[in-house]
Short mmCIF file of C-alpha atoms in Angstrom, two decimals:
data_model
loop_
_atom_site.label_atom_id
_atom_site.label_comp_id
_atom_site.label_asym_id
_atom_site.label_seq_id
_atom_site.Cartn_x
_atom_site.Cartn_y
_atom_site.Cartn_z
CA UNK A 21 -33.33 15.10 3.76
CA UNK A 22 -34.16 11.93 5.69
CA UNK A 23 -31.61 10.88 8.33
CA UNK A 24 -31.88 7.12 8.79
CA UNK A 25 -28.36 6.53 10.11
CA UNK A 26 -28.68 4.95 13.54
CA UNK A 27 -25.88 4.64 16.07
CA UNK A 28 -25.31 4.26 19.79
CA UNK A 29 -22.67 5.68 22.12
CA UNK A 30 -21.18 3.58 24.89
CA UNK A 31 -17.88 2.71 26.59
CA UNK A 32 -15.98 -0.58 26.37
CA UNK A 33 -13.05 -1.72 28.43
CA UNK A 34 -9.78 -2.37 26.59
CA UNK A 35 -9.85 -6.01 27.74
CA UNK A 36 -13.17 -6.42 25.90
CA UNK A 37 -11.75 -4.96 22.67
CA UNK A 38 -8.58 -7.06 22.90
CA UNK A 39 -10.59 -10.26 23.37
CA UNK A 40 -12.83 -9.33 20.44
CA UNK A 41 -9.73 -9.00 18.22
CA UNK A 42 -8.41 -12.35 19.46
CA UNK A 43 -11.72 -14.09 18.71
CA UNK A 44 -11.96 -12.66 15.17
CA UNK A 45 -14.99 -10.66 16.25
CA UNK A 46 -13.42 -7.29 15.48
CA UNK A 47 -11.92 -6.58 12.05
CA UNK A 48 -9.42 -3.77 12.46
CA UNK A 49 -8.46 -3.44 8.77
CA UNK A 50 -11.61 -3.20 6.65
CA UNK A 51 -11.18 -2.71 2.91
CA UNK A 52 -11.64 1.07 2.94
CA UNK A 53 -9.02 1.74 5.60
CA UNK A 54 -5.60 3.18 4.78
CA UNK A 55 -2.38 1.43 5.74
CA UNK A 56 -0.76 1.88 9.13
CA UNK A 57 1.07 5.20 9.14
CA UNK A 58 1.83 5.72 12.84
CA UNK A 59 5.48 5.47 13.74
CA UNK A 60 6.59 3.88 17.01
CA UNK A 61 6.92 7.33 18.59
CA UNK A 62 3.22 8.02 17.98
CA UNK A 63 2.25 4.53 19.16
CA UNK A 64 4.18 4.91 22.41
CA UNK A 65 2.72 8.34 23.07
CA UNK A 66 -0.77 6.92 22.56
CA UNK A 67 -0.17 4.05 25.00
CA UNK A 68 1.23 6.54 27.52
CA UNK A 69 -2.04 8.48 27.18
CA UNK A 70 -3.93 5.39 28.35
CA UNK A 71 -1.45 4.59 31.14
CA UNK A 72 -1.86 8.15 32.49
CA UNK A 73 -5.65 7.82 32.30
CA UNK A 74 -6.11 10.63 29.81
CA UNK A 75 -8.99 10.43 27.29
CA UNK A 76 -8.59 9.99 23.53
CA UNK A 77 -11.07 10.35 20.62
CA UNK A 78 -13.82 7.79 20.09
CA UNK A 79 -13.46 4.60 18.12
CA UNK A 80 -16.14 4.07 15.48
CA UNK A 81 -17.43 0.55 14.79
CA UNK A 82 -19.98 -1.00 12.44
CA UNK A 83 -21.73 -4.31 12.83
CA UNK A 84 -21.03 -7.24 10.57
CA UNK A 85 -22.76 -10.56 9.86
CA UNK A 86 -24.12 -12.73 12.69
CA UNK A 87 -23.10 -16.40 12.88
CA UNK A 88 -26.40 -18.02 13.81
CA UNK A 89 -24.83 -21.39 14.62
CA UNK A 90 -22.21 -20.00 17.02
CA UNK A 91 -24.43 -17.09 18.10
CA UNK A 92 -21.61 -14.59 17.52
CA UNK A 93 -21.37 -11.29 15.65
CA UNK A 94 -18.49 -9.51 13.91
CA UNK A 95 -17.73 -5.79 13.91
CA UNK A 96 -15.37 -3.73 11.77
CA UNK A 97 -13.45 -0.59 12.68
CA UNK A 98 -14.62 2.45 10.75
CA UNK A 99 -12.11 4.73 12.47
CA UNK A 100 -9.58 3.77 15.12
CA UNK A 101 -7.48 1.17 13.30
CA UNK A 102 -4.13 2.60 14.35
CA UNK A 103 -5.13 3.04 17.99
CA UNK A 104 -6.36 -0.56 18.23
CA UNK A 105 -3.22 -1.85 16.53
CA UNK A 106 -1.08 0.00 19.06
CA UNK A 107 -3.11 -1.49 21.93
CA UNK A 108 -2.88 -4.99 20.45
CA UNK A 109 0.89 -4.73 19.96
CA UNK A 110 1.42 -3.41 23.49
CA UNK A 111 -0.55 -6.13 25.30
CA UNK A 112 1.16 -8.80 23.14
CA UNK A 113 4.64 -7.50 24.12
CA UNK A 114 5.45 -6.26 20.62
CA UNK A 115 5.71 -2.61 21.68
CA UNK A 116 7.89 -1.26 24.47
CA UNK A 117 6.62 1.85 26.27
CA UNK A 118 8.62 3.80 28.85
CA UNK A 119 11.27 1.08 28.65
CA UNK A 120 8.80 -1.67 29.60
CA UNK A 121 6.73 -4.33 27.89
CA UNK A 122 3.19 -5.03 29.06
CA UNK A 123 4.35 -8.25 30.77
CA UNK A 124 6.81 -6.18 32.86
CA UNK A 125 4.06 -4.08 34.44
CA UNK A 126 2.77 -4.72 37.94
CA UNK A 127 -0.49 -6.61 38.36
CA UNK A 128 -2.31 -3.39 39.27
CA UNK A 129 -0.87 -1.51 36.28
CA UNK A 130 -1.99 -4.29 33.94
CA UNK A 131 -5.46 -4.29 35.44
CA UNK A 132 -5.74 -0.51 35.20
CA UNK A 133 -4.70 -0.62 31.56
CA UNK A 134 -7.15 -3.39 30.64
CA UNK A 135 -9.99 -1.72 32.57
CA UNK A 136 -9.49 1.61 30.79
CA UNK A 137 -12.81 2.56 29.20
CA UNK A 138 -12.78 3.51 25.54
CA UNK A 139 -15.52 5.69 24.08
CA UNK A 140 -17.12 3.71 21.25
CA UNK A 141 -19.71 4.72 18.68
CA UNK A 142 -21.53 1.75 17.17
CA UNK A 143 -23.14 2.35 13.78
CA UNK A 144 -26.21 0.28 12.99
CA UNK A 145 -24.79 -0.51 9.55
CA UNK A 146 -23.65 -3.69 7.89
CA UNK A 147 -19.95 -3.81 7.05
CA UNK A 148 -20.99 -4.01 3.38
CA UNK A 149 -22.87 -0.69 3.53
CA UNK A 150 -21.34 1.83 1.09
CA UNK A 151 -22.04 4.66 3.55
CA UNK A 152 -19.15 3.44 5.69
CA UNK A 153 -16.69 4.73 3.09
CA UNK A 154 -18.21 8.21 3.24
CA UNK A 155 -18.19 8.16 7.05
CA UNK A 156 -14.53 7.14 7.01
CA UNK A 157 -13.63 10.00 4.64
CA UNK A 158 -15.52 12.57 6.71
CA UNK A 159 -13.94 11.43 9.98
CA UNK A 160 -10.46 11.64 8.52
CA UNK A 161 -10.95 15.21 7.35
CA UNK A 162 -10.81 16.10 11.04
CA UNK A 163 -7.93 13.84 12.10
CA UNK A 164 -5.06 12.53 9.95
CA UNK A 165 -5.70 13.71 6.38
CA UNK A 166 -5.62 11.09 3.66
CA UNK A 167 -3.21 11.45 0.77
CA UNK A 168 -4.47 11.39 -2.82
CA UNK A 169 -3.60 7.72 -3.30
CA UNK A 170 -5.20 6.77 0.04
CA UNK A 171 -8.43 8.46 -1.05
CA UNK A 172 -8.23 6.69 -4.41
CA UNK A 173 -7.56 3.31 -2.78
CA UNK A 174 -10.61 3.78 -0.57
CA UNK A 175 -12.93 5.19 -3.24
CA UNK A 176 -12.01 2.57 -5.87
CA UNK A 177 -11.41 -0.31 -3.46
CA UNK A 178 -13.20 -2.87 -5.67
CA UNK A 179 -12.10 -1.50 -9.07
CA UNK A 180 -10.52 -4.22 -11.23
CA UNK A 181 -7.81 -1.79 -12.32
CA UNK A 182 -6.88 -0.92 -8.73
CA UNK A 183 -6.85 -4.56 -7.65
CA UNK A 184 -4.38 -5.48 -10.40
CA UNK A 185 -2.15 -2.62 -9.25
CA UNK A 186 -2.37 -3.81 -5.65
CA UNK A 187 -1.20 -7.27 -6.68
CA UNK A 188 1.65 -5.89 -8.80
CA UNK A 189 2.96 -3.65 -6.01
CA UNK A 190 2.77 -6.34 -3.31
CA UNK A 191 -0.07 -4.70 -1.38
CA UNK A 192 -1.89 -8.00 -0.97
CA UNK A 193 -1.54 -11.34 0.75
CA UNK A 194 -4.00 -14.18 0.67
CA UNK A 195 -3.51 -15.16 4.32
CA UNK A 196 -5.25 -13.25 7.13
CA UNK A 197 -3.05 -12.25 10.05
CA UNK A 198 -3.28 -14.65 12.97
CA UNK A 199 -5.09 -13.37 16.02
CA UNK A 200 -3.00 -15.37 18.49
CA UNK A 201 -0.68 -12.34 18.74
CA UNK A 202 2.34 -14.63 18.25
CA UNK A 203 5.28 -14.77 15.86
CA UNK A 204 3.15 -16.37 13.15
CA UNK A 205 1.05 -13.21 12.91
CA UNK A 206 4.18 -11.17 12.22
CA UNK A 207 5.25 -13.62 9.51
CA UNK A 208 1.89 -13.45 7.78
CA UNK A 209 1.77 -9.66 7.91
CA UNK A 210 5.23 -9.44 6.37
CA UNK A 211 3.99 -11.32 3.31
CA UNK A 212 2.31 -8.16 2.12
CA UNK A 213 5.47 -6.09 2.10
CA UNK A 214 6.44 -3.09 4.18
CA UNK A 215 3.23 -2.35 6.01
CA UNK A 216 0.76 -3.44 3.34
CA UNK A 217 -1.28 -5.56 5.70
CA UNK A 218 -3.75 -8.34 4.98
CA UNK A 219 -5.96 -7.61 2.00
CA UNK A 220 -9.40 -7.26 3.56
CA UNK A 221 -12.32 -8.92 1.86
CA UNK A 222 -14.10 -6.13 0.06
CA UNK A 223 -17.59 -7.50 -0.65
CA UNK A 224 -17.44 -5.96 -4.12
CA UNK A 225 -14.70 -8.34 -5.28
CA UNK A 226 -15.82 -11.51 -7.04
CA UNK A 227 -14.47 -14.94 -6.15
CA UNK A 228 -12.83 -15.38 -9.57
CA UNK A 229 -10.86 -12.16 -9.17
CA UNK A 230 -9.85 -13.10 -5.64
CA UNK A 231 -8.51 -16.38 -6.97
CA UNK A 232 -6.55 -14.57 -9.71
CA UNK A 233 -5.07 -12.23 -7.12
CA UNK A 234 -4.05 -15.09 -4.88
CA UNK A 235 -2.33 -16.97 -7.72
CA UNK A 236 -0.37 -13.89 -8.85
CA UNK A 237 0.49 -12.26 -5.52
CA UNK A 238 4.16 -13.30 -5.61
CA UNK A 239 4.94 -11.73 -8.98
CA UNK A 240 8.39 -10.36 -9.85
CA UNK A 241 7.54 -6.65 -9.47
CA UNK A 242 5.99 -7.22 -6.04
CA UNK A 243 9.18 -8.99 -4.93
CA UNK A 244 11.34 -6.07 -6.09
CA UNK A 245 9.12 -3.54 -4.34
CA UNK A 246 8.98 -5.58 -1.14
CA UNK A 247 12.75 -5.85 -0.82
CA UNK A 248 13.01 -2.09 -0.26
CA UNK A 249 15.33 -1.24 -3.16
CA UNK A 250 12.99 1.39 -4.61
CA UNK A 251 10.64 2.47 -1.80
CA UNK A 252 11.16 3.10 1.89
CA UNK A 253 8.94 1.52 4.54
CA UNK A 254 7.33 4.92 5.17
CA UNK A 255 6.53 5.31 1.46
CA UNK A 256 4.99 1.85 1.45
CA UNK A 257 2.84 2.71 4.45
CA UNK A 258 1.54 5.76 2.56
CA UNK A 259 0.77 3.65 -0.55
CA UNK A 260 3.37 5.40 -2.72
CA UNK A 261 4.15 2.13 -4.57
CA UNK A 262 0.47 1.74 -5.40
CA UNK A 263 0.32 5.11 -7.16
CA UNK A 264 3.62 4.27 -8.87
CA UNK A 265 2.17 1.04 -10.28
CA UNK A 266 -1.11 2.70 -11.31
CA UNK A 267 0.92 5.19 -13.35
CA UNK A 268 3.03 2.36 -14.73
CA UNK A 269 -0.05 0.44 -15.90
CA UNK A 270 -1.47 3.57 -17.53
CA UNK A 271 1.84 4.18 -19.30
CA UNK A 272 1.89 0.66 -20.74
CA UNK A 273 -1.68 1.19 -21.93
CA UNK A 274 -1.51 4.74 -23.30
CA UNK A 275 2.09 5.96 -23.40
CA UNK A 276 3.51 8.83 -21.33
CA UNK A 277 1.38 11.57 -19.72
CA UNK A 278 1.62 14.26 -17.05
CA UNK A 279 1.88 13.10 -13.45
CA UNK A 280 -1.22 11.14 -12.35
CA UNK A 281 -3.58 12.52 -14.99
CA UNK A 282 -4.62 9.15 -16.46
CA UNK A 283 -5.12 7.26 -13.20
CA UNK A 284 -8.70 8.22 -12.27
CA UNK A 285 -9.86 7.85 -15.85
CA UNK A 286 -8.51 4.27 -15.94
CA UNK A 287 -9.96 3.43 -12.54
CA UNK A 288 -13.39 4.53 -13.79
CA UNK A 289 -13.05 2.94 -17.22
CA UNK A 290 -11.85 -0.43 -15.91
CA UNK A 291 -13.77 -0.50 -12.65
CA UNK A 292 -15.84 -3.56 -13.49
CA UNK A 293 -14.04 -5.22 -16.38
CA UNK A 294 -10.34 -4.79 -17.05
CA UNK A 295 -10.09 -6.93 -20.17
CA UNK A 296 -6.41 -6.16 -20.70
CA UNK A 297 -5.65 -7.42 -17.19
CA UNK A 298 -3.59 -10.47 -18.15
CA UNK A 299 -1.85 -8.67 -21.02
CA UNK A 300 -0.73 -5.73 -18.85
CA UNK A 301 0.14 -7.95 -15.90
CA UNK A 302 2.26 -10.25 -18.09
CA UNK A 303 4.11 -7.34 -19.74
CA UNK A 304 5.02 -5.71 -16.41
CA UNK A 305 5.81 -9.00 -14.70
CA UNK A 306 8.13 -10.04 -17.55
CA UNK A 307 9.88 -6.67 -17.37
CA UNK A 308 10.42 -7.14 -13.64
CA UNK A 309 11.76 -10.66 -14.22
CA UNK A 310 14.24 -9.24 -16.72
CA UNK A 311 15.40 -6.69 -14.13
CA UNK A 312 15.78 -9.45 -11.54
CA UNK A 313 17.98 -11.46 -13.93
CA UNK A 314 20.27 -8.45 -14.49
CA UNK A 315 21.15 -8.32 -10.76
CA UNK A 316 21.84 -4.61 -10.81
CA UNK A 317 24.01 -3.29 -7.95
CA UNK A 318 21.99 -1.88 -5.04
CA UNK A 319 23.75 1.49 -5.25
CA UNK A 320 23.16 2.12 -8.96
CA UNK A 321 20.92 4.90 -10.31
CA UNK A 322 18.37 2.45 -11.71
CA UNK A 323 16.77 1.90 -8.30
CA UNK A 324 15.92 5.61 -8.14
CA UNK A 325 12.12 5.84 -8.50
CA UNK A 326 12.16 7.99 -11.66
CA UNK A 327 14.78 5.83 -13.38
CA UNK A 328 13.14 2.60 -12.25
CA UNK A 329 9.81 3.85 -13.63
CA UNK A 330 11.40 4.52 -17.02
CA UNK A 331 13.20 1.19 -17.05
CA UNK A 332 10.13 -0.89 -16.21
CA UNK A 333 7.96 1.14 -18.61
CA UNK A 334 10.31 0.61 -21.56
CA UNK A 335 10.94 -3.06 -20.85
CA UNK A 336 7.16 -3.61 -20.53
CA UNK A 337 6.60 -1.96 -23.91
CA UNK A 338 9.46 -3.83 -25.63
CA UNK A 339 7.94 -6.10 -28.34
CA UNK A 340 10.78 -8.67 -28.27
CA UNK A 341 11.97 -8.68 -24.66
CA UNK A 342 12.88 -12.37 -24.79
CA UNK A 343 15.45 -11.66 -27.53
CA UNK A 344 17.46 -9.29 -25.30
CA UNK A 345 20.57 -10.40 -23.46
CA UNK A 346 20.40 -9.46 -19.77
CA UNK A 347 24.18 -9.26 -19.38
CA UNK A 348 24.61 -6.87 -22.30
CA UNK A 349 21.73 -4.64 -21.24
CA UNK A 350 23.12 -4.52 -17.68
CA UNK A 351 26.54 -3.51 -19.05
CA UNK A 352 25.05 -0.69 -21.12
CA UNK A 353 22.98 0.60 -18.18
CA UNK A 354 25.99 0.68 -15.85
CA UNK A 355 28.25 2.26 -18.45
CA UNK A 356 25.63 4.96 -19.02
CA UNK A 357 25.74 5.75 -15.30
CA UNK A 358 29.45 6.65 -15.57
CA UNK A 359 28.76 9.54 -18.01
CA UNK A 360 25.15 10.65 -17.59
CA UNK A 361 24.08 13.33 -20.11
CA UNK A 362 23.08 16.59 -18.44
CA UNK A 363 19.59 16.60 -19.99
CA UNK A 364 18.91 13.10 -18.66
CA UNK A 365 20.22 14.03 -15.22
CA UNK A 366 17.82 16.99 -15.08
CA UNK A 367 14.89 14.84 -16.24
CA UNK A 368 15.64 12.33 -13.49
CA UNK A 369 15.97 15.01 -10.82
CA UNK A 370 13.51 17.83 -11.59
CA UNK A 371 9.77 17.60 -12.36
CA UNK A 372 10.18 13.86 -12.83
CA UNK A 373 6.44 13.26 -13.24
CA UNK A 374 5.92 15.65 -16.15
CA UNK A 375 5.38 14.18 -19.60
CA UNK A 376 8.44 15.83 -21.27
CA UNK A 377 10.76 14.54 -18.54
CA UNK A 378 9.27 11.06 -18.70
CA UNK A 379 9.66 11.03 -22.47
CA UNK A 380 13.24 12.29 -22.21
CA UNK A 381 14.24 9.50 -19.84
CA UNK A 382 12.38 6.85 -21.82
CA UNK A 383 14.14 7.80 -25.07
CA UNK A 384 17.53 7.21 -23.47
CA UNK A 385 16.43 4.03 -21.69
CA UNK A 386 14.87 2.54 -24.83
CA UNK A 387 18.08 3.06 -26.78
CA UNK A 388 20.13 1.61 -23.94
CA UNK A 389 17.94 -1.48 -23.79
CA UNK A 390 18.03 -1.99 -27.56
CA UNK A 391 21.74 -1.19 -27.77
CA UNK A 392 21.34 1.52 -30.39
CA UNK A 393 24.62 3.18 -31.40
CA UNK A 394 23.08 6.63 -31.05
CA UNK A 395 23.01 6.37 -27.26
CA UNK A 396 26.78 5.88 -27.24
CA UNK A 397 27.21 8.86 -29.55
CA UNK A 398 25.05 11.03 -27.28
CA UNK A 399 27.03 9.98 -24.23
CA UNK A 400 30.36 10.62 -25.94
CA UNK A 401 29.19 14.07 -27.09
CA UNK A 402 28.13 14.93 -23.54
CA UNK A 403 31.45 13.72 -22.17
CA UNK A 404 33.49 15.80 -24.63
CA UNK A 405 31.38 18.87 -23.81
CA UNK A 406 31.93 18.56 -20.06
CA UNK A 407 35.65 17.95 -20.46
#
């Protein structure tokens, strides 16, 4: 088998890498990368490694387009995103290490840090080369293993179906983070939720779709997910909301199923043309708007992931959502919480992703939303049994 992958091995001082990030000549979040998953403890330990002069694994880069007018070139990070982010945050005084910010260090300590030589492998590949995805996957088999959804997000990065899900879960912002390392950069990054990061420009995404994404990025579901009521910051960093929304979209399309069994099929089927895009987006967005209007208490059971999934699913599939009264539905949901039937409680606590449990919860939620008398009868029967 012919090996035509060319690369070079060299060392670059940290000051060179930092300046490249400042000048937009180094893209640290290409489209196939996962979200930032290092916690501050890991970031501090990594910076301490540099301060002590210890080595760390290579950073892998690939070349990008050359600006012939300005005579400059751009590179992207194939592997090393989290290390470079830690370095950038430390030198910009956004990360304290050993009780000190970078600006607190002595002149010599600053110079030693910036002169630290990083082992870099430069691939002779364009940033649009599909082989970069495979290289990224293979590298991460050795280091931090990717979760299922992280592999899916990388493999299907330009799938129409995935892109709609990314917009719905708030994993996208139309503004790139500023490279001035100032407060504005933090503000722009926060637009994408809890660690979502700037949506990198995957070359496989058409301009029309990018425009649609930009227009719809501040949808109701994304706002709910961003405010942290349903998912923790760590779950967001591991793309848990993205898998949640992919399952939600599949449910609105097909009905209930086991766990994630319909996700890959939909990603393949709607990779290039998701014709139901606006229909599904509108149904889910309207459901989220309805939930916003109810103003449910933060401590209620409906912000639990399993219950929230059932609530959004049923509201999205409701043919006459506009005819429902938010106040009455809210009252029924909160009253239900006072006397939860045992079978529902089990379905919301055990094997929550299985089809029978999803169907069990949805049957109760649908009747609560519609106000059917049978839900009151079931609750009363459960109450009399327990008493």
